[in-house]
Coordinates of C-alpha atoms and ligand atoms in Angstrom, one line a residue:
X1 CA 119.7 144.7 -9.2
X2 CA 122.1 142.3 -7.3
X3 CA 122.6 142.2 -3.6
X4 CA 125.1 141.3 -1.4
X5 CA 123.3 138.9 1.1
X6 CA 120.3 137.4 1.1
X7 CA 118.3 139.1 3.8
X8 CA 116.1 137.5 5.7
X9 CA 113.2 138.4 8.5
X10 CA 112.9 135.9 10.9
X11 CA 110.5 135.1 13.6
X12 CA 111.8 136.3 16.7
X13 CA 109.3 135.7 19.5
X14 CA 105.4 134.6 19.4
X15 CA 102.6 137.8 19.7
X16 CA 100.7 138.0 22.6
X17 CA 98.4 140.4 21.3
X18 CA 99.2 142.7 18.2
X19 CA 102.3 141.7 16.6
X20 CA 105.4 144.4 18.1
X21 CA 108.4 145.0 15.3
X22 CA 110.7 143.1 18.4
X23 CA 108.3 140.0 17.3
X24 CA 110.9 140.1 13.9
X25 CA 114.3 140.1 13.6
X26 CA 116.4 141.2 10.4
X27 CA 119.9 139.4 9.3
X28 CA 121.7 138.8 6.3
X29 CA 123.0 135.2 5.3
X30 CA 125.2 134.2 2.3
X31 CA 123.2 134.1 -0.6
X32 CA 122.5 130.4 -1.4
X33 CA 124.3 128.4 -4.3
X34 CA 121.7 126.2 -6.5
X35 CA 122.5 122.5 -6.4
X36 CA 122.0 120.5 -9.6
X37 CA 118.1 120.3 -10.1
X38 CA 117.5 123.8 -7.9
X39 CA 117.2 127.1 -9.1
X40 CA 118.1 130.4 -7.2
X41 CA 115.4 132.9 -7.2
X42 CA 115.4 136.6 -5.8
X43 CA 112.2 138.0 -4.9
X44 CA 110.4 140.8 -6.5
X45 CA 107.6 141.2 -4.5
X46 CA 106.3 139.4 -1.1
X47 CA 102.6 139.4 -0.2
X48 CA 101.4 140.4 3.2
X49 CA 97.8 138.2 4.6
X50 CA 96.2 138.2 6.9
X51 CA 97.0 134.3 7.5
X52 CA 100.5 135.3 8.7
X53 CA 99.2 136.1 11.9
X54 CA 98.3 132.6 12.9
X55 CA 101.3 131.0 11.3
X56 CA 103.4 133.3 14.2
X57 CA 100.7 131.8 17.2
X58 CA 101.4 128.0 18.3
X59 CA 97.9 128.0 18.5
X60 CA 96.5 125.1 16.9
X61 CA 95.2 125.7 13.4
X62 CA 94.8 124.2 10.1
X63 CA 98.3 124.7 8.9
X64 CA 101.8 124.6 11.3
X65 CA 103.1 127.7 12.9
X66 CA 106.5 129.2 11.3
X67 CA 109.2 127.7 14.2
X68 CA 111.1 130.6 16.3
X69 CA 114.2 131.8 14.6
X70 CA 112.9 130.6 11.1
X71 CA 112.0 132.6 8.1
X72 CA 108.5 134.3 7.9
X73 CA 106.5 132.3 5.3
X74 CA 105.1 133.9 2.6
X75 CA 103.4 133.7 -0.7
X76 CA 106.3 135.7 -3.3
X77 CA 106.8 136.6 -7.0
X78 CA 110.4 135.8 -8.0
X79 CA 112.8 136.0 -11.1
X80 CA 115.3 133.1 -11.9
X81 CA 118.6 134.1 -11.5
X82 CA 120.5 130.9 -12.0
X83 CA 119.2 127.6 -13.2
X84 CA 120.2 124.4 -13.0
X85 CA 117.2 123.1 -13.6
X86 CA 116.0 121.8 -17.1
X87 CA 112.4 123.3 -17.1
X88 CA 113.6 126.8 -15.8
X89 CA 115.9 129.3 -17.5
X90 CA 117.0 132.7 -16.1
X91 CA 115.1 135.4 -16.3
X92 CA 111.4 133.3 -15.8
X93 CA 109.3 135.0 -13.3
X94 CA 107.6 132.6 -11.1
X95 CA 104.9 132.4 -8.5
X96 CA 106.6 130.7 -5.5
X97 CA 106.0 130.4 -1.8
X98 CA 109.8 132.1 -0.8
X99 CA 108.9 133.9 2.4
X100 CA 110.2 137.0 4.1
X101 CA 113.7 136.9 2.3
X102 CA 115.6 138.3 -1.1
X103 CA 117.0 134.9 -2.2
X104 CA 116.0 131.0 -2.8
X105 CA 116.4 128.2 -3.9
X106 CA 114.0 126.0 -5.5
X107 CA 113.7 122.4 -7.2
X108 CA 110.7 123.7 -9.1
X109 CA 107.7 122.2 -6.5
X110 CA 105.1 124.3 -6.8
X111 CA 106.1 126.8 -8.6
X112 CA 104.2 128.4 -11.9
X113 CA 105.4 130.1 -14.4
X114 CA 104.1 133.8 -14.8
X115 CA 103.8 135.9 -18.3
X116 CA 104.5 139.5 -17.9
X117 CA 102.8 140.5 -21.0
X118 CA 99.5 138.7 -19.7
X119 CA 99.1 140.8 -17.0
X120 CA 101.6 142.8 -14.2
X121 CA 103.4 140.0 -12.2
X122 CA 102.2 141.5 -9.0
X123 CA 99.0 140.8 -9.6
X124 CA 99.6 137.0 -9.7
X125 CA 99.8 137.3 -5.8
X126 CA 96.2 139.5 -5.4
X127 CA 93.7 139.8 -8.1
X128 CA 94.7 137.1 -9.7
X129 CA 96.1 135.1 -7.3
X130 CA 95.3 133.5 -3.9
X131 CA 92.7 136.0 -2.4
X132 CA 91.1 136.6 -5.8
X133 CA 90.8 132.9 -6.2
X134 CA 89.4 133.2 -1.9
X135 CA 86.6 135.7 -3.2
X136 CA 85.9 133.8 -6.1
X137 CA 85.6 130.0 -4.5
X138 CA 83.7 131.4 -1.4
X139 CA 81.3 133.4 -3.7
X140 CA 81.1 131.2 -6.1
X141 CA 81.0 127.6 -4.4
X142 CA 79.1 128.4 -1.3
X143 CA 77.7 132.4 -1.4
X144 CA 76.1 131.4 -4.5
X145 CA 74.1 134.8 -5.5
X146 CA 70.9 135.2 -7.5
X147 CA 70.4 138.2 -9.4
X148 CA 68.9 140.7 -7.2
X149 CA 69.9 139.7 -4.1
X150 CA 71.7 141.2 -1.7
X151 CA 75.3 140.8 -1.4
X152 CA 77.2 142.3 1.7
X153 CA 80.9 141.8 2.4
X154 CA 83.4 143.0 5.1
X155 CA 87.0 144.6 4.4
X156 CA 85.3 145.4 1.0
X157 CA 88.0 147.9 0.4
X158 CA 91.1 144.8 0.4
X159 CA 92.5 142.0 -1.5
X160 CA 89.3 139.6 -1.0
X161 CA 86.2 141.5 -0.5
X162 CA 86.8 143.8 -3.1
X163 CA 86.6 140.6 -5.9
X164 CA 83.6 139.6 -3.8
X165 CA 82.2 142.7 -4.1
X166 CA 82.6 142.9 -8.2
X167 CA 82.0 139.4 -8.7
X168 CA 78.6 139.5 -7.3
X169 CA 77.9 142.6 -9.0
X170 CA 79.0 140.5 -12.6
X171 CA 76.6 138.0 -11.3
X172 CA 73.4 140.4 -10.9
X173 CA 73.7 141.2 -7.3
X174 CA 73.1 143.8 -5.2
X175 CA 76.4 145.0 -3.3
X176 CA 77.5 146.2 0.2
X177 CA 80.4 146.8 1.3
X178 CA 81.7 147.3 4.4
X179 CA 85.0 149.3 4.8
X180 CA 86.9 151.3 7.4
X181 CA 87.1 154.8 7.0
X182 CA 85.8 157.2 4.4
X183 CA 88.3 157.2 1.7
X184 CA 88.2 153.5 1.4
X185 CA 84.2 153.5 1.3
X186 CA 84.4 156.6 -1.2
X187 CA 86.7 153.8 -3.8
X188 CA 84.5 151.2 -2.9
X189 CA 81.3 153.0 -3.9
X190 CA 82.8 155.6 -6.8
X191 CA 85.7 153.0 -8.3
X192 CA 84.1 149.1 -7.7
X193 CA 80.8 150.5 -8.3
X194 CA 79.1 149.0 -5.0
X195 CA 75.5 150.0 -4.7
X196 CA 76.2 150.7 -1.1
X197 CA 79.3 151.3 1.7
X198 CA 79.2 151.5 5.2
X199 CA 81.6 152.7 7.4
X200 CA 82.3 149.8 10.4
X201 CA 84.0 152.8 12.7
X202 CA 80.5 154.7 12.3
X203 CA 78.9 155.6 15.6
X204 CA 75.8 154.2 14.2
X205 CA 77.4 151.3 12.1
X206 CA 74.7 149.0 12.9
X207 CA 71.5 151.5 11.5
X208 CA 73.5 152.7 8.8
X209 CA 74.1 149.0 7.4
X210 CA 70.0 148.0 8.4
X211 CA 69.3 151.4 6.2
X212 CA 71.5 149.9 3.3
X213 CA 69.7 146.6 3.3
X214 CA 66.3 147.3 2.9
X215 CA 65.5 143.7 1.9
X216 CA 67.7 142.2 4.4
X217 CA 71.2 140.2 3.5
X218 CA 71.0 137.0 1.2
X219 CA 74.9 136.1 1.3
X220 CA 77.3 137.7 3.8
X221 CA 80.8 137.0 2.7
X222 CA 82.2 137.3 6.0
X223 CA 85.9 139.0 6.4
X224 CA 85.8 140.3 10.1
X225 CA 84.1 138.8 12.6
X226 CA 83.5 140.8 16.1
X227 CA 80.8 144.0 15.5
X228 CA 80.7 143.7 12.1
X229 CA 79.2 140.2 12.4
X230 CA 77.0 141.6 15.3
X231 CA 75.2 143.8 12.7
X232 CA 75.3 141.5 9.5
X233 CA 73.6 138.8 11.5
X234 CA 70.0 140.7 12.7
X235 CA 69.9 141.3 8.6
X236 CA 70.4 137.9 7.3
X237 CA 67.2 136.2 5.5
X238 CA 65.7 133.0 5.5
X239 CA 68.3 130.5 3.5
X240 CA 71.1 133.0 3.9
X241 CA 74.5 131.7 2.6
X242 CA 77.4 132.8 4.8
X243 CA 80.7 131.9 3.2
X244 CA 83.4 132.1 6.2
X245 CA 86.4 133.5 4.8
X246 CA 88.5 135.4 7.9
X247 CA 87.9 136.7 11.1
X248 CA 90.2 139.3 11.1
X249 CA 88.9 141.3 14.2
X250 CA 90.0 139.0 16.7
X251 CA 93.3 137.8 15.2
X252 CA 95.1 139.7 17.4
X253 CA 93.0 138.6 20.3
X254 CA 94.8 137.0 23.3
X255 CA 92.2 134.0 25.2
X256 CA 89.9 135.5 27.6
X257 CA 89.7 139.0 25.5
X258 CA 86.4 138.5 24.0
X259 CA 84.1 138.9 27.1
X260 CA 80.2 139.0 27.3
X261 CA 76.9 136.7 27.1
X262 CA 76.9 133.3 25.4
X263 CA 75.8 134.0 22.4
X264 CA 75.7 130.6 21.3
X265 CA 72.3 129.6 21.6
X266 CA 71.3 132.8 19.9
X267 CA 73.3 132.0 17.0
X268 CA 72.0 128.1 16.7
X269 CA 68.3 129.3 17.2
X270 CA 68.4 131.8 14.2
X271 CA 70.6 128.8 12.1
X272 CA 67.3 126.6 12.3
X273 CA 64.7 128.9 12.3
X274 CA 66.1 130.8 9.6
X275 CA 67.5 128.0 7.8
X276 CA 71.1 129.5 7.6
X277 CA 73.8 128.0 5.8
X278 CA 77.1 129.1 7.6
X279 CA 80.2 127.2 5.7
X280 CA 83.9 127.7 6.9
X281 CA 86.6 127.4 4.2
X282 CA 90.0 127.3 3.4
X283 CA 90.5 128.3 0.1
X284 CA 93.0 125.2 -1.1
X285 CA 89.8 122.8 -0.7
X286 CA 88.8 124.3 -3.7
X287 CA 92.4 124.3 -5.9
X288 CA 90.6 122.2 -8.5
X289 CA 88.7 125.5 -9.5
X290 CA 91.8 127.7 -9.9
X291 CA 91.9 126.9 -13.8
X292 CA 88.2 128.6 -14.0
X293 CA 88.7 131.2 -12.2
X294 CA 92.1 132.6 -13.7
X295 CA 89.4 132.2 -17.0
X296 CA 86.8 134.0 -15.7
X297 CA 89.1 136.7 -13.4
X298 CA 91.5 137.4 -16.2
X299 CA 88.4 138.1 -18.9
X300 CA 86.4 140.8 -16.3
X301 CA 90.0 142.1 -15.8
X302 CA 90.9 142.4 -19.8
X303 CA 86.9 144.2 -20.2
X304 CA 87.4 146.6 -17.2
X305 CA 84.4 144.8 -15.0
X306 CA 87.3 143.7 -12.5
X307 CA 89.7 146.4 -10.5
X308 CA 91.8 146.2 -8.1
X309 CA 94.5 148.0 -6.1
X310 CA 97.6 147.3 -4.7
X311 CA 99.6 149.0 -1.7
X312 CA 103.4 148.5 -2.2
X313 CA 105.7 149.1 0.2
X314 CA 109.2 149.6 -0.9
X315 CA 111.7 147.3 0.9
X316 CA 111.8 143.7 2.7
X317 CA 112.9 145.7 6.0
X318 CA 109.5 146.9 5.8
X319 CA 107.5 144.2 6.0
X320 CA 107.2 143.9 9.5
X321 CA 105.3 147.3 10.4
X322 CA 103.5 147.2 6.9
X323 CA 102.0 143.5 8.5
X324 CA 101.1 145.2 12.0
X325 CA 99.5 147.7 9.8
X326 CA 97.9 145.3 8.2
X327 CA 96.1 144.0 10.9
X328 CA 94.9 147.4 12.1
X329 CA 93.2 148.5 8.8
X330 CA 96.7 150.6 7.7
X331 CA 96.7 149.2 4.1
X332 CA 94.4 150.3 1.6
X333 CA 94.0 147.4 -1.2
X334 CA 96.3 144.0 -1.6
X335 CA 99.6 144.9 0.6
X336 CA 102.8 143.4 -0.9
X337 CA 105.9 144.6 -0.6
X338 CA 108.8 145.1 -3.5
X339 CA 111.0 143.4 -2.4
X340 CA 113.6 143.9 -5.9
X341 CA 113.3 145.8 -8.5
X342 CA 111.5 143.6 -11.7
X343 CA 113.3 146.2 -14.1
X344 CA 117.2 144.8 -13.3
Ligands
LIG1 P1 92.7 142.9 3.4 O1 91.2 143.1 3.3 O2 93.5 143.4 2.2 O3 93.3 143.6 4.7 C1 92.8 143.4 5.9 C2 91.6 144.4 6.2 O4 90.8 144.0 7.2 C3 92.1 145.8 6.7 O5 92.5 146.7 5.7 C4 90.9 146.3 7.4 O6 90.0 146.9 6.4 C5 90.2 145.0 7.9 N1 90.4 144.9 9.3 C6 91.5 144.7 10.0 N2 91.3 144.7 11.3 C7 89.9 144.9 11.5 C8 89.1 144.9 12.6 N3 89.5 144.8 13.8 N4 87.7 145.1 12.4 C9 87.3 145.3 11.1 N5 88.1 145.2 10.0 C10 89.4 145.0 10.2 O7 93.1 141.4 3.6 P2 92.6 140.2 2.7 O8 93.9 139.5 2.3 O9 91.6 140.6 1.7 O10 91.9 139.2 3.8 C11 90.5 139.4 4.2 C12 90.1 138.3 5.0 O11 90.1 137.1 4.3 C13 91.0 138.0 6.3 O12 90.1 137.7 7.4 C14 91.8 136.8 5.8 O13 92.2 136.0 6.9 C15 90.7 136.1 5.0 N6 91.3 135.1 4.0 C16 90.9 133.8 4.1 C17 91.3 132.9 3.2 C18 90.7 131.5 3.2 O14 91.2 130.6 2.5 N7 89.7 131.2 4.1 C19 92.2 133.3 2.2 C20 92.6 134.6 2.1 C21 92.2 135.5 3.0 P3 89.1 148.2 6.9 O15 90.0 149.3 7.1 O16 88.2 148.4 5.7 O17 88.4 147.7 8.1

């Protein structure tokens, strides 16, 4: 499929609160010509993270905010369509960081090669891409389960905690899940084969997840933040690992929303008398792994003992209310959107 313009969503103004579809604006631009050494790529598919919200804050954070009026960044799946470039030809299918638009160009920095006959190229940015690889360095590196422990994990249902979830199952585990909603727990527990799923919009969320840990919680793999965390932490043993992956619950938070008692000391007092190990992480510190883990990811895959599910939406113009969605528990495995059609 060839298109006209390269279309492009840009940031149009900075959230203050949940993102609003008047936070992106839509345009078409000429569709780039590759200089000698660049390659034009159109996007197939886009992926949607949760990481996009803080890239649209000026808040300060570990990577630099997308600029006003400048294309939403984001990872992509993309087919060469013109090379002038000596190590790509047309028609490769890449992994590249193209953002919110149909077209690119690219001189070939950080890009990588996909092999549609390996595996469906969509998968390069979920299962077995970035948040696989999240689940699987936070599990692995930090969460680092025994068999028979007890494994819990928020957003069980998306693109990292449901690797999380399986993972620690390979690795002898007992697994809970926590997911919104019942269709989403009823996948978790029937398809991922989770030994347990609670429901965090349950009225009694908190007694429902103390029921499903009868032994208490050795690793949390923690998603969410906000109430979720309130009832993980009651449940966590002595020398529980706590792998800090998202806080998804109060991305969306403006300052001076979250209200209520210090907490603190309550949190440090139950760090050193219950020797916890809580670890923050950004899943790049850990990009010397990624050869191991597309090994181990793409074998559970190939024997069934990995699953996943996607949520495409159909069109860039899209993307906007599929990533508000997003951030309200609307999508219901990895979100990406298809952007072209791999086919033409
Ligand atoms: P995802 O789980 O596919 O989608 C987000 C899910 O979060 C929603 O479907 C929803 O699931 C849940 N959610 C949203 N708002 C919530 C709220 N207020 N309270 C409770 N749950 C809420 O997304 P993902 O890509 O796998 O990301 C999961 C987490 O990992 C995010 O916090 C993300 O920022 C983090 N992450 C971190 C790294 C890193 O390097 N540290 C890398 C990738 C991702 P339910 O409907 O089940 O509640």
């Amino acid at each position: 499929m060839t298109m006209a313009a390269n279309t492009r969503i840009l940031l149009a103004a900075r959230p203050d609160g949940p993102p609003r579809p008047s936070d992106f604006r839509i345009e078409d631009a000429p569709i780039p010509e590759p200089a000698e050494g660049q390659i034009l790529l159109r996007v197939l598919y886009l992926s949607l993270d949760p990481y996009m919200r803080g890239r649209m804050s000026a808040a300060e954070s570990y990577a630099a905010p997308v600029e006003i009026g400048a294309v939403m960044e984001g990872g992509t799946v993309a087919r060469v369509e013109q090379s002038r470039h000596p190590g790509y030809a047309e028609g490769d299918i890449v992994l590249s960081h193209s953002g919110w638009q149909t077209y690119a160009l690219s001189d070939g920095t950080g890009l990588r090669k996909l092999d549609p006959a390996a595996a469906p190229v969509s998968t390069a940015l979920g299962v077995l891409g970035m948040p696989g690889f999240t689940a699987w360095a936070g599990l692995s590196i930090i969460g680092q389960p025994k068999p028979g422990e007890t494994v819990a994990v928020a957003a069980a249902s998306g693109a990292v905690g449901s690797v999380v979830g399986q993972i620690a199952r390979i690795r002898g585990a007992r697994t809970v899940g926590i997911a919104g909603g019942p269709e989403k727990c009823a996948w978790v527990r029937n398809e991922l084969g989770f030994d347990a799923v609670v429901d965090h919009r349950a009225s009694d969320f908190a007694g429902q997840l103390a029921t499903a840990c009868p032994d208490g919680i050795d690793v949390y793999f923690e998603n969410v933040g906000g109430k979720v965390w309130d009832a993980v932490f009651p449940l966590l043993n002595n020398h529980a690992r706590v792998p800090v992956c998202g806080l998804i619950a109060s991305y969306n938070a403006r300052p001076g929303d979250i209200e209520g008692p210090d907490r603190l000391p309550g949190l440090f007092r139950a760090i050193l008398t219950r020797s916890l190990h809580i670890r923050g992480f950004i899943q790049t510190e850990f990009a010397d792994r990624r050869a191991e883990f597309y090994r181990e990811a793409a074998d559970w895959i190939a024997s069934g003992r990995l699953r996943y599910r996607e949520d495409i939406v159909d069109g860039l113009a899209n993307a906007p209310q599929a990533f508000i969605g997003l951030l309200e528990g609307r999508n219901f495995g990895k979100l990406l959107i298809r952007v072209s059609d791999e086919n033409n």
